[in-house]
Amino acid sequence: MNRTTLVLPAVLGLLVPALAACGAPGGEDDGRAAIVVGTTDQFVASKDNPAPFDPAIGYEVGVWNVLRQTVQTLVHVPRGGGEPVPEAAESCTFTDTQNESYRCKLRSGLQFADGTAVTADDVKYSIDRVIRVNAANGPAALLANIDMVETRGEREVIFHLRTPDATFPYKLATPAAGIVPRSKYAAESARAGFQVDGSGPYVMKPEVENNRVVKVLFTRNPRYKGDLEVRNDKVELALFPDAQAMGKALEDKKIDMMTRTMSPKQTQQLLENSEDGIKVTELPGLEISYLGFDTNDPAVKNKAVRQAMAQVVDRGEIASKVYGTTAEPLYSLIPSGITGHTNSFYNKYGEPSTPKAAEILRAAGVETPVKLTLHYTTDYYGDATATEFEILKKQFNDTGLFDVTVEGTAWEKYRPAQVRGDYAVYGMGWSPDFPDPDNYMAPFLDKNNFLNTPYKSDLAQKTLIPQSRRETDRSASVKTFQQLQDIVAEDVPVLPIWQGKQYVAAREDLTGVEWAVNSSADLQLWELGDGTV
């Protein structure tokens, strides 16, 4: 019988009880087959991105879901949410009241998977390396506030920050701060290919065809020493070209679970119709989808054009017609469920209105119709993206104020083109690096931002973002984040569209599914068990 499980989201500041999952016992490989998890993520080595799995380069959900299994971090966010706790470290803490000095002590006897000792110098090397490589669309911005990494002996590391930052422990919990062996990773250049080495819970082996990963086998790392409880011996990550192929594999019992990205139609069918032996689980979801703008492009450089688009977009139609129960309208970069969320776009623009949009353009002297191309990726966020952009096109064109066309591009070419500034308007999604309002603001508004956007707000960069990071009590920064959201609604460097929910479907005998994907869309394969215990 089909069962639907609802896992309630963890709200920042609240303690969520950790429910124990029964899974396979620990120990050496006992000969059982691997648990097989399906995904539609695609990993391709190309001229633009020859090193997809290098922690200094990779900054995508799918890539991080591979890195998290293999590369260990000093701290991690516990399964029920909340503040980071020690992982490779035995202890970590701020040593001053200003949140400018953060000290960690490594666990005794920590080793990489090849048996080499992990030392404080390895931690420093790994962090410094990400900052030095400073990849154009990589994660270096997460570590940009580090002024210096100091080591004391073999086990102690001290991070000296340029400015106070209460969110720094969350940043250390991301793969950007993963500890890697210097013998495998050059100090100032990327590690090409798909192999990943570290001290995490698994050793990985990728299977590659034509510079494209087709599957990854994760085998329990017998030398792993950390805070995570590994409930299985082997997990295989199987890659599929689309959600339909992944769903067929689950029906045929060729995989045990399918994760990102299930299609809205597929999810709805599984929720409504019984499928023998399959369980659907709803998980906390903090993913957002939005339109981004190259604010230097002549087509959208005038703020009035972006404001008019914000005035006419009908989020409710997109959510209901394209995504059904899997998404809801979003009126801010910070989604509901995160501290500081406010509906800034609704407060400013209200319901969709062509007359109001026409007045915005008329007052700014913008000639209509405004010609635009909306760009989207054909193979990264799922099949529904194309439908969403056709609806957006119709919404804009029906006003008579815009002359919009749409163009789809494969992700391996799409993302480099977006970073270069080839697109005036483009669709993107964002799953947080960590569940804090800062991670919905800084990646879009701060220096060296994720989108490489030319937009700049001095008030945001120089005052509000630094001010918010001084608050150890994140609820004390609510007013600051409301100001930041109002700036976005006024200037529209990005236009939020919807907030997603997460669903996974799995065989009923698979345990730990409710913990296998957290609210940041992080895949936690160590939580899965085969149901034999």
Coordinates of N, CA and C in Angstrom, one line a residue, residues 58 78 90 108 130 165 187 198 258 280 291 305 315 352 373 464:
G58 N 33.1 23.2 -7.2 CA 31.7 22.8 -7.2 C 30.9 23.6 -6.3
P78 N 23.1 19.2 12.7 CA 22.6 17.9 13.2 C 21.3 17.5 12.4
E90 N 36.5 17.8 17.7 CA 35.9 17.4 18.9 C 35.2 18.5 19.7
S108 N 41.1 13.2 18.0 CA 42.4 12.5 18.1 C 42.3 11.3 17.1
V130 N 40.8 26.9 -1.2 CA 39.5 27.4 -1.8 C 39.6 28.9 -2.0
D165 N 30.9 37.6 12.5 CA 30.0 36.7 11.7 C 29.5 35.5 12.5
A187 N 47.7 23.2 -4.6 CA 47.4 24.4 -3.7 C 46.6 25.5 -4.5
G198 N 38.9 12.1 0.8 CA 38.7 12.8 2.0 C 38.7 11.9 3.2
M258 N 14.1 7.5 -5.0 CA 14.4 8.5 -5.9 C 14.3 9.9 -5.2
V280 N 5.8 7.5 -0.2 CA 6.2 8.9 -0.5 C 6.3 9.7 0.8
L291 N 13.7 34.7 -11.2 CA 14.3 35.3 -12.4 C 15.5 36.2 -11.9
V305 N 11.8 48.6 -15.9 CA 11.4 47.4 -16.6 C 11.3 46.2 -15.6
R315 N 2.4 34.6 -9.8 CA 3.0 33.5 -9.1 C 2.0 32.4 -8.9
P352 N -1.2 41.0 -9.4 CA -0.8 41.4 -10.8 C -1.7 42.4 -11.4
T373 N 14.4 38.3 -23.9 CA 14.4 36.8 -24.0 C 14.6 36.3 -22.6
L464 N 23.9 46.7 6.1 CA 22.9 45.7 6.6 C 23.4 44.3 6.8

